[in-house]
Short mmCIF file of C-alpha atoms and ligand atoms in Angstrom, two decimals:
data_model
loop_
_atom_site.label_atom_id
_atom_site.label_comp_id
_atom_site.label_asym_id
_atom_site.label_seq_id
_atom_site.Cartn_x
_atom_site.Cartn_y
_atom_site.Cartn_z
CA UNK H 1 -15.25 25.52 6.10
CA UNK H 2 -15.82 26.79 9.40
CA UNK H 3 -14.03 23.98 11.18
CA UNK H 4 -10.92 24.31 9.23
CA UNK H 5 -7.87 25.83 11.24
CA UNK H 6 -4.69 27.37 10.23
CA UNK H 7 -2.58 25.21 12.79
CA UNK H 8 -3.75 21.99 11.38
CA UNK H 9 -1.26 20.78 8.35
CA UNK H 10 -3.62 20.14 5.07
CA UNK H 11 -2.84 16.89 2.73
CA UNK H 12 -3.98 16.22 -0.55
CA UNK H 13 -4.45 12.53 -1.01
CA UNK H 14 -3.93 11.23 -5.01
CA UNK H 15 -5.10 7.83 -6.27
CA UNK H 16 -6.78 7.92 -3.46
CA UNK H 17 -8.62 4.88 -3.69
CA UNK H 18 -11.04 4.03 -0.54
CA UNK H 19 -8.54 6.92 1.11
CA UNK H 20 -6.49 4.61 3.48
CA UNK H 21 -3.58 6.92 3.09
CA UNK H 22 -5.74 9.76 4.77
CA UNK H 23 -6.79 7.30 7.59
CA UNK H 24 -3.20 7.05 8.28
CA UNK H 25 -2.47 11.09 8.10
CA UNK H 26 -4.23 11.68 12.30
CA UNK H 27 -3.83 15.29 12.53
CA UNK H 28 -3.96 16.05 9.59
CA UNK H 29 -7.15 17.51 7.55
CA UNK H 30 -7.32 15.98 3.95
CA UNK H 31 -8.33 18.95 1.23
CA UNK H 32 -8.86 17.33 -1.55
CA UNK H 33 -8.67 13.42 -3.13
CA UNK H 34 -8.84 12.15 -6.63
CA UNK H 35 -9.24 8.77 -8.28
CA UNK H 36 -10.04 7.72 -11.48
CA UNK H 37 -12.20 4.50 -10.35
CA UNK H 38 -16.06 4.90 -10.02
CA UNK H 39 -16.44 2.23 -7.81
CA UNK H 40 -13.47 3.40 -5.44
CA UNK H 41 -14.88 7.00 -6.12
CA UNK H 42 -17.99 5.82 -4.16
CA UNK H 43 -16.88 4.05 -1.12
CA UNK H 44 -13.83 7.02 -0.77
CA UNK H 45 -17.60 9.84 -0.71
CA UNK H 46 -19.27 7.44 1.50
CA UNK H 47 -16.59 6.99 4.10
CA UNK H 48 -15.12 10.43 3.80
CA UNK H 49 -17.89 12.62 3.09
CA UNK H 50 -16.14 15.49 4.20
CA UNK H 51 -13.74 15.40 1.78
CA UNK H 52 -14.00 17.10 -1.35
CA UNK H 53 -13.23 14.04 -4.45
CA UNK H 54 -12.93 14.34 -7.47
CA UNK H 55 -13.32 11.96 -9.89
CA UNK H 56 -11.21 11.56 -12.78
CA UNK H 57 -7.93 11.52 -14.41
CA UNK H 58 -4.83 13.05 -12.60
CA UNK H 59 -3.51 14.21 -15.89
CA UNK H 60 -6.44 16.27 -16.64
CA UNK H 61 -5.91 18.25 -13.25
CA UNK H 62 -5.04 21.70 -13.32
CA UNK H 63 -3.87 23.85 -10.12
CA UNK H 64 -7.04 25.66 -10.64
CA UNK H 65 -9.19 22.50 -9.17
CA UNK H 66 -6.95 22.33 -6.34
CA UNK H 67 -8.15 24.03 -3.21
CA UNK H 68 -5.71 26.52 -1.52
CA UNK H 69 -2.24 25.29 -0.43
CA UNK H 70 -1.12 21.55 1.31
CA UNK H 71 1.98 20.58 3.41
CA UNK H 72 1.65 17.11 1.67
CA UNK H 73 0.81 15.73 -1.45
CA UNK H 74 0.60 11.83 -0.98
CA UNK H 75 0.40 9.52 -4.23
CA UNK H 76 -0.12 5.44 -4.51
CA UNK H 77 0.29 5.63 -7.91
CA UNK H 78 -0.35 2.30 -9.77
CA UNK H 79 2.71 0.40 -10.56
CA UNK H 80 2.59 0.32 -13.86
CA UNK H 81 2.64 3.75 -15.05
CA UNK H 82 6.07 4.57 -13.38
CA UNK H 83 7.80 3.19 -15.95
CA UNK H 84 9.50 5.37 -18.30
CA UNK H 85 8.69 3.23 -21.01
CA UNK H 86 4.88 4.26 -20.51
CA UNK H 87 6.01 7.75 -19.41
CA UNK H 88 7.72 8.07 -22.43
CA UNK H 89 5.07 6.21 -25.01
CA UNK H 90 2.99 9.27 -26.07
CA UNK H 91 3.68 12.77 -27.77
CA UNK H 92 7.09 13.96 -27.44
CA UNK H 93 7.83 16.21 -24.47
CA UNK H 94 3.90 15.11 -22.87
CA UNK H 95 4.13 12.85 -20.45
CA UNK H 96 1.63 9.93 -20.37
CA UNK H 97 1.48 7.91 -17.33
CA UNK H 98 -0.35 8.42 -14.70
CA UNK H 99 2.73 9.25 -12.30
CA UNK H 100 3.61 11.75 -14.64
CA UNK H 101 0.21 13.66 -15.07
CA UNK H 102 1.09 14.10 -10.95
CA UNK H 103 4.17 15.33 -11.46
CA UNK H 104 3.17 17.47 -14.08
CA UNK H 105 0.61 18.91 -11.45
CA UNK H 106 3.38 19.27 -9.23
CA UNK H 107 5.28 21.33 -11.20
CA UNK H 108 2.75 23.37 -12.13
CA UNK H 109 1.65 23.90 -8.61
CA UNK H 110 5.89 25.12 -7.95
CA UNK H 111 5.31 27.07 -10.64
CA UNK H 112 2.85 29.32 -8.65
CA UNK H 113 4.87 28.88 -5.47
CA UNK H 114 1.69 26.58 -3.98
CA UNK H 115 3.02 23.45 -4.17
CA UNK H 116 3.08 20.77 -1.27
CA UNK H 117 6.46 21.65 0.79
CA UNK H 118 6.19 17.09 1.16
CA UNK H 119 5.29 14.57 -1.00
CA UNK H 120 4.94 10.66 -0.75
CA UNK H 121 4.66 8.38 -3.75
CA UNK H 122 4.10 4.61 -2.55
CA UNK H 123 5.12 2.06 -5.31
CA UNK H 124 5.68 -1.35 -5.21
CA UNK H 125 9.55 -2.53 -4.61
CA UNK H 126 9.99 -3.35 -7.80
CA UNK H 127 10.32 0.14 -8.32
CA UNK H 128 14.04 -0.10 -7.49
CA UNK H 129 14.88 -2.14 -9.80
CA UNK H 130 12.84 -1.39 -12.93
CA UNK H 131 14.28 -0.08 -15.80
CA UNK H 132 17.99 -0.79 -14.66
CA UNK H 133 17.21 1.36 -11.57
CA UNK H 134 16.13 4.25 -14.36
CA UNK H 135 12.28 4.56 -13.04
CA UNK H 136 13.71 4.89 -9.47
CA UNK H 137 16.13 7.73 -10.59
CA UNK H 138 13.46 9.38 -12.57
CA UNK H 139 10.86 9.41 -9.91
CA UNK H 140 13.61 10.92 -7.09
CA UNK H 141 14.80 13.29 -9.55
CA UNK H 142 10.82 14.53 -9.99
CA UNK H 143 10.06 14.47 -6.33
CA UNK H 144 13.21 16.42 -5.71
CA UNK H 145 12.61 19.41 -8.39
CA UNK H 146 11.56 22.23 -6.53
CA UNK H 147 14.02 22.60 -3.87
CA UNK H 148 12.66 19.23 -2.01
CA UNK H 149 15.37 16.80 -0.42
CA UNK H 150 14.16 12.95 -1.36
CA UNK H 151 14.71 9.97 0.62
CA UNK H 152 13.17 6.32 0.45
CA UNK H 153 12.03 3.80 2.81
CA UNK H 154 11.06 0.11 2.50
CA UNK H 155 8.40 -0.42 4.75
CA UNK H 156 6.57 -4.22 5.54
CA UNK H 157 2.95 -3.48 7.03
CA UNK H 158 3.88 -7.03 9.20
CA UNK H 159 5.64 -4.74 11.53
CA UNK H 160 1.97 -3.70 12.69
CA UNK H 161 -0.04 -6.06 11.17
CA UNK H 162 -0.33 -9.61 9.91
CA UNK H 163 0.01 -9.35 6.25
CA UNK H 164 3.30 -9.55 4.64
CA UNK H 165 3.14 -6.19 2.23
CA UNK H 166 6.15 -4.92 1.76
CA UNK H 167 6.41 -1.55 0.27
CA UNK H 168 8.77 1.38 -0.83
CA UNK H 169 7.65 5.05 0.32
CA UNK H 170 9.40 7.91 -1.32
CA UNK H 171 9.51 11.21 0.68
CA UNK H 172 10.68 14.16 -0.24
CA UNK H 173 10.64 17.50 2.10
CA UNK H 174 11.63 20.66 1.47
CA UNK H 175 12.41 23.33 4.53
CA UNK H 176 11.70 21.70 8.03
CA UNK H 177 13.12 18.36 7.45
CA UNK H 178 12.25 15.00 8.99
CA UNK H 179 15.02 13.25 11.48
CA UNK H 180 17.49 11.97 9.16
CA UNK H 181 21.21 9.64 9.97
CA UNK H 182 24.13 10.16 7.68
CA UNK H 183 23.45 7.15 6.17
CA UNK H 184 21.30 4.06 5.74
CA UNK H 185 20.73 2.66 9.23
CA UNK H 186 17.19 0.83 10.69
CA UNK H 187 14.84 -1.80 9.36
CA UNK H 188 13.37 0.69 6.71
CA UNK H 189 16.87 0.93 5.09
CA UNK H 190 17.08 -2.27 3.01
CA UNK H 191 19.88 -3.91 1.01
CA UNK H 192 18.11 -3.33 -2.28
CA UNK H 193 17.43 0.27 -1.38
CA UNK H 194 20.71 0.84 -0.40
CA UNK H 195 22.32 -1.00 -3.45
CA UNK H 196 19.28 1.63 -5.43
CA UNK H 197 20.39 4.83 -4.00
CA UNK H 198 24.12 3.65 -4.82
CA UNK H 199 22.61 3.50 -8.66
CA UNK H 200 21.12 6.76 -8.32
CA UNK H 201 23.07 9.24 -11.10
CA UNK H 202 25.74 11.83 -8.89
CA UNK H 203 23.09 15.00 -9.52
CA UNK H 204 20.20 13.03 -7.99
CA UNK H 205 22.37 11.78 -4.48
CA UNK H 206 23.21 14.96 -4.13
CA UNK H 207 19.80 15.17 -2.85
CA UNK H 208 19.32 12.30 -0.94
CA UNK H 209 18.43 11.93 2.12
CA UNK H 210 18.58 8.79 4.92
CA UNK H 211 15.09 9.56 6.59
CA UNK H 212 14.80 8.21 10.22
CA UNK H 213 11.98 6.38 11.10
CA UNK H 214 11.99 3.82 14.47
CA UNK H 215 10.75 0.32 14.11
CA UNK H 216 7.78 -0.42 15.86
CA UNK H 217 6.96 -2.48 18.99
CA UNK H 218 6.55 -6.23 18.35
CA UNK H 219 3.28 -6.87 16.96
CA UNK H 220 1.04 -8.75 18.55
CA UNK H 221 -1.76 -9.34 16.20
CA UNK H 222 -1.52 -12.42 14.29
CA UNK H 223 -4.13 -13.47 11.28
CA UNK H 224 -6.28 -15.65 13.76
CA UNK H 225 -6.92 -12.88 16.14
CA UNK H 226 -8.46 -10.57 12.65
CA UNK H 227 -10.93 -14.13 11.69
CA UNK H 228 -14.09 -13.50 11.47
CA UNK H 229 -15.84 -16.81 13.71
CA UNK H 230 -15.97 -20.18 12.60
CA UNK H 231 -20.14 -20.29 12.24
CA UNK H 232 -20.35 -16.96 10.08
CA UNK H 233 -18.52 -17.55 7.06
CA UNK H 234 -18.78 -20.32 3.75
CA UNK H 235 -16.58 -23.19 4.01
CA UNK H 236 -16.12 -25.02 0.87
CA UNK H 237 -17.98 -27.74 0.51
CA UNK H 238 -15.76 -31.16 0.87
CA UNK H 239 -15.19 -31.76 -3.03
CA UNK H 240 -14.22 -28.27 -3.69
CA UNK H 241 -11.97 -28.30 -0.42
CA UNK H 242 -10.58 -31.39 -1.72
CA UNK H 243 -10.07 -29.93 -5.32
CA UNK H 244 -7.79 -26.47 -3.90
CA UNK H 245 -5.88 -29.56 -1.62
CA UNK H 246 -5.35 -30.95 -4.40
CA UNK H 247 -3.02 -28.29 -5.45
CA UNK H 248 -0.45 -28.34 -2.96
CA UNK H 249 2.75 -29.15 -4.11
CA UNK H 250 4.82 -32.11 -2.14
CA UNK H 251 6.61 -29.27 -0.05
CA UNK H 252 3.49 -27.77 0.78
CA UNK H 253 1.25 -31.06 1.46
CA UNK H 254 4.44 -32.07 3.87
CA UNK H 255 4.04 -28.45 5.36
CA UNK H 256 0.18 -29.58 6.03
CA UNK H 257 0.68 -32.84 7.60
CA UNK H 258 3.19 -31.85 9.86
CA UNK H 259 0.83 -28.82 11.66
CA UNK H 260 -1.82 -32.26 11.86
CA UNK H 261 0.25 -34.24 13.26
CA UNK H 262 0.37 -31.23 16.23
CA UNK H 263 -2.91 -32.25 16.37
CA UNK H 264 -3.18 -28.20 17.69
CA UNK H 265 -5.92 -26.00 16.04
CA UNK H 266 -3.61 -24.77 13.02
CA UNK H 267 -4.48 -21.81 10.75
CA UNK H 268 -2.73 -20.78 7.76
CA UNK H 269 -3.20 -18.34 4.74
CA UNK H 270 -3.38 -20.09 1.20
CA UNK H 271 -3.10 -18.73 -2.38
CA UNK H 272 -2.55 -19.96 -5.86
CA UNK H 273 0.52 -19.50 -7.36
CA UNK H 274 1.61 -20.54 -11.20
CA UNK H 275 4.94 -22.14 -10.59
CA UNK H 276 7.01 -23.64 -13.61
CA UNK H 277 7.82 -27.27 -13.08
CA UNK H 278 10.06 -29.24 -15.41
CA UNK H 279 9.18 -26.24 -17.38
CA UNK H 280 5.60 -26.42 -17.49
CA UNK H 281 3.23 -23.64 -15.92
CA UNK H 282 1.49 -25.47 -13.10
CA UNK H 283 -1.28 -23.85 -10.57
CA UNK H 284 -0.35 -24.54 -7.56
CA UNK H 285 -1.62 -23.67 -3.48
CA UNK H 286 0.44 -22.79 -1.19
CA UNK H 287 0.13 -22.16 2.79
CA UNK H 288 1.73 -20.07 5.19
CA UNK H 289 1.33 -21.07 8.84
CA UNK H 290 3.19 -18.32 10.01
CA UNK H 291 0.64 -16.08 11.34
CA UNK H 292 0.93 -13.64 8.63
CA UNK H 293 -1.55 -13.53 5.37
CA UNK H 294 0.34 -13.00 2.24
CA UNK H 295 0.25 -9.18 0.14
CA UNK H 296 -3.38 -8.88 -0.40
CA UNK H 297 -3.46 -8.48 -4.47
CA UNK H 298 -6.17 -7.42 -6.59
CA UNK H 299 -8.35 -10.29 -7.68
CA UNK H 300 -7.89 -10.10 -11.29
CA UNK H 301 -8.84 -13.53 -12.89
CA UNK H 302 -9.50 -14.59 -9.13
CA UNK H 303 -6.08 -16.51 -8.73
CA UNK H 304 -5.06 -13.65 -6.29
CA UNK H 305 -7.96 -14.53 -3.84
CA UNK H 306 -6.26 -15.96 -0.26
CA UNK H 307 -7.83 -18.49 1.53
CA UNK H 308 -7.99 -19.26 5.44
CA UNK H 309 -7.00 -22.95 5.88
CA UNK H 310 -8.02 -24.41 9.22
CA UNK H 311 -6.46 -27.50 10.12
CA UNK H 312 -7.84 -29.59 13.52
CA UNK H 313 -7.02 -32.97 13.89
CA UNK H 314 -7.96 -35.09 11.23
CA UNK H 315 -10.03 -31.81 9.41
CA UNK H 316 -9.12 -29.60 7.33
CA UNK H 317 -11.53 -26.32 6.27
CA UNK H 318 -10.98 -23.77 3.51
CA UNK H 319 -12.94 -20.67 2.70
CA UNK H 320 -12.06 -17.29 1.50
CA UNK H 321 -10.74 -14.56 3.53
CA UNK H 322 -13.59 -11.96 3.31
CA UNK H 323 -13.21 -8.69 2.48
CA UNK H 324 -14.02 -7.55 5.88
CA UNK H 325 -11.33 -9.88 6.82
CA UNK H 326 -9.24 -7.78 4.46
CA UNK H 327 -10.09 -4.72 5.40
CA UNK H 328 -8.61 -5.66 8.69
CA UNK H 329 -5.00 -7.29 7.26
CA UNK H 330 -5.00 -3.72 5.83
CA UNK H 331 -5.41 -1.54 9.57
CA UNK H 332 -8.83 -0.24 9.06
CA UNK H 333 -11.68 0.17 11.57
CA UNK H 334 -14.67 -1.89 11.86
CA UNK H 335 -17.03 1.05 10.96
CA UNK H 336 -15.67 1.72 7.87
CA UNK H 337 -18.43 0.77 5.17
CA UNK H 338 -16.99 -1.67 2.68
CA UNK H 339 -18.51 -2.03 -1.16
CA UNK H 340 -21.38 -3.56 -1.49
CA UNK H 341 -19.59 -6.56 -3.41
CA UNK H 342 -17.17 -9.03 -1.89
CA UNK H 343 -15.04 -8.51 -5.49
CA UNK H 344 -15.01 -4.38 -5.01
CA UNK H 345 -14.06 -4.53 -1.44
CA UNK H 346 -11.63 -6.78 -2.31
CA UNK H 347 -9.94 -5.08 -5.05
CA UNK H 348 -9.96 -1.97 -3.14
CA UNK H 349 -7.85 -3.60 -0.36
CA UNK H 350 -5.99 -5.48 -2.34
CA UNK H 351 -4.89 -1.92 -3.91
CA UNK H 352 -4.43 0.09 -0.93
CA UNK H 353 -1.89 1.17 1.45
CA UNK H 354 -1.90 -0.17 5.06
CA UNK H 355 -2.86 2.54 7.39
CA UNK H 356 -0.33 2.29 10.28
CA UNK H 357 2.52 2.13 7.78
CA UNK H 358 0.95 5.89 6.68
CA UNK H 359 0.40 6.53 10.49
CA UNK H 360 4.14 5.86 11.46
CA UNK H 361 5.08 7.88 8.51
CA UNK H 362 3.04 10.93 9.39
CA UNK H 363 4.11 10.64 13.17
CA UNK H 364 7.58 9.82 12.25
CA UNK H 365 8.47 11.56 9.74
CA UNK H 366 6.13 14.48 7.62
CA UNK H 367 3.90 15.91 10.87
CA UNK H 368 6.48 17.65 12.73
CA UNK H 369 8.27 19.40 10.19
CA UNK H 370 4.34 20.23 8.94
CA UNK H 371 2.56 21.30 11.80
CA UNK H 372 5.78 23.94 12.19
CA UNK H 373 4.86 24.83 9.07
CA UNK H 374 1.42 25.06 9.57
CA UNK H 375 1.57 26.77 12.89
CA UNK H 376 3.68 29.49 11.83
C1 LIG Z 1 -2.34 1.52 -5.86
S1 LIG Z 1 -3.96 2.17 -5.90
C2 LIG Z 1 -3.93 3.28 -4.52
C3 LIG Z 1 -5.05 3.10 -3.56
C4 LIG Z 1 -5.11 3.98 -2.34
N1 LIG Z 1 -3.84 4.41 -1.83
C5 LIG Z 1 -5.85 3.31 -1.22
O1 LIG Z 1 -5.30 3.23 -0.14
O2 LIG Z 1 -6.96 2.82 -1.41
C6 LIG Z 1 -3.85 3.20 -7.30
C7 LIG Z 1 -5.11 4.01 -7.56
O3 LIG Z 1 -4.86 4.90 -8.66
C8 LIG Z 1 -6.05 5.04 -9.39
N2 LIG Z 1 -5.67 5.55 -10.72
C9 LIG Z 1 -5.08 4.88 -11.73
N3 LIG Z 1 -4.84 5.69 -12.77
C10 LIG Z 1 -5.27 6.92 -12.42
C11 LIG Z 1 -5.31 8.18 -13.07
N4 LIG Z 1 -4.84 8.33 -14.31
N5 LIG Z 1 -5.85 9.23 -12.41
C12 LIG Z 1 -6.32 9.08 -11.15
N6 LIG Z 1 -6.33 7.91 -10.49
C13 LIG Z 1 -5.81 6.83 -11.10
C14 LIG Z 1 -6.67 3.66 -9.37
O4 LIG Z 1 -8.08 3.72 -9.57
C15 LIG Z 1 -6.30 3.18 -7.96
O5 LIG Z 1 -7.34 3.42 -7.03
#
């Protein structure tokens, strides 16, 4: 406890998973975490062994297990449980989900005037659709109880890094505000969150907020520069190669043959998509030679895996992007210590948040209006 000073702004990190959102949060000092997952429990202690986890359900938190006061409360809730349908499944008046059982903690936190002056909830884009646009207006009218202002951003993680993950990041801020324009304007401002916030009931505009964030530098990384080398991985062996080629629909196969005929070393990112054709469900890989690995997914059923296609000349090489591989797509550091299974480190990327999207967030947006806070 010794180390702990008043000037530094305090986050709490929720479904925290491995606790990429508090790699992001530089500066900050991360006083508590919670996830429900075992397995994510354990590489969250190992990496962050300062940080006091917990282990459990959100919904069974009570103010009492938090630890003083934060500036931020960050959530990656799952997907699922943001929709009011779940929310609304179970007893009438308790809320069910899991983003509810947060927002319940919220409140409760308000309700003893120590609750987080900012929080984040990261969600899938899908979010601003859902429900008619209902689970979007639900979850801003939540975040902004409590006097908080509540803005959203749709953020890629290509901007820094060569995995196509787009992502929407709800902030809301009460007191020192973040930069802000009058109205949408940047990259982070996109149609559908624009055509969202125009859904958004009259009480819950009234307080939005456009938060400003800048667009990055060009990135430079692309997914060859994050391989790990050719002699220290599987390749498939030529009949299972053959087999996942096998898969590629006529768009796709064309796609192949024209990076051969380049005859250029050629990599690309491949996955397995079901794709109805003349209305039948039919597996099917797909490439991307863009430079860019598709969203990292959790591997349920295994269809989600990627794979790193190398094409040279006449040759053509497949093998699985490794979770260390992953771990990279995702922005974080070489030293962090991944599960001890390829599957666990891969769901627990394939979950997470990318850490310089969090970064540009924290230096963008929540730090300065924090570290005021803090330092006062
Ligand atoms: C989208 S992931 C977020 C991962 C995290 N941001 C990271 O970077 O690794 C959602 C997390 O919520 C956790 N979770 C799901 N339901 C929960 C609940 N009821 N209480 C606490 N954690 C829960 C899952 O185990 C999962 O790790």
């Amino acid at each position: 406890m010794s180390n702990h000073r008043p000037d530094v702004p305090v986050a709490w990190e929720f479904f925290a998973g491995g606790g990429l959102a508090g790699m992001g949060l530089h500066g900050w000092r991360i006083g508590f975490a919670n996830d429900l997952d075992p397995a994510k429990g354990r590489a969250f202690r190992e990496n962050h062994p300062e940080v006091t986890f917990h282990l459990g359900d959100v919904g069974a938190l009570t103010p009492a297990d938090l630890p003083g006061r934060a500036d931020l409360a960050w959530a990656s809730s799952p997907c699922q449980d943001l929709s009011l349908a779940g929310a609304r499944g179970g007893l009438a008046g308790r809320r069910s989900g899991a983003f509810w059982g947060f927002i319940d903690l919220m409140r409760a936190l308000d309700a003893e005037g120590r609750g987080p002056d900012g929080i984040v909830v990261e969600n899938v884009c899908g979010l601003l659709t859902s429900g008619g646009g209902a689970d979007f207006a639900a979850v801003c009218a939540a975040l902004s109880e409590g006097g908080r202002r509540v803005g959203a951003l749709e953020i890629d993680a290509a901007h820094w890094l060569p995995q196509s993950r787009p992502r929407l990041f709800v902030v809301a801020v009460r007191g020192d505000a973040p930069p802000e324009t009058t109205g949408p304007d940047g990259p982070f401002h996109s149609s559908r969150l624009i055509a969202a916030h125009d859904r958004l009931p009259e009480a819950v505009r009234a307080n939005w907020a456009w938060w400003s964030l800048a667009a990055p530098p060009h990135r430079n990384l692309d997914l060859a520069t994050l391989l790990e080398p050719d002699d220290s991985v599987n390749w498939f062996p030529s009949e299972r190669a053959a087999a996942a080629l096998a898969l590629l629909s006529p768009l796709h196969r064309r796609r192949l043959e024209a990076e051969r005929a380049s005859g250029a070393r050629r990599i690309a990112a491949g996955y397995r998509r079901v794709r109805i054709e003349d209305g039948i469900r039919t597996q099917r890989l797909e490439l991307r030679f863009d430079g860019l690995a598709g969203c990292l997914r959790t591997p349920a059923g295994g269809s989600s895996r990627q794979m790193v296609v190398v094409v040279e000349g006449s040759q053509t090489r497949l093998r699985w992007l490794t979770p260390r591989e992953a771990a990279r797509l995702m922005g974080v550091p070489e030293d962090w210590r991944l599960p001890p299974s390829a599957s666990a480190g891969l769901k627990l990327m394939g979950d997470a948040v990318a850490v310089p999207v969090v970064r540009a967030l924290s230096e963008g947006l929540l730090k300065p209006g924090a570290g005021r806070r803090a330092a006062a």
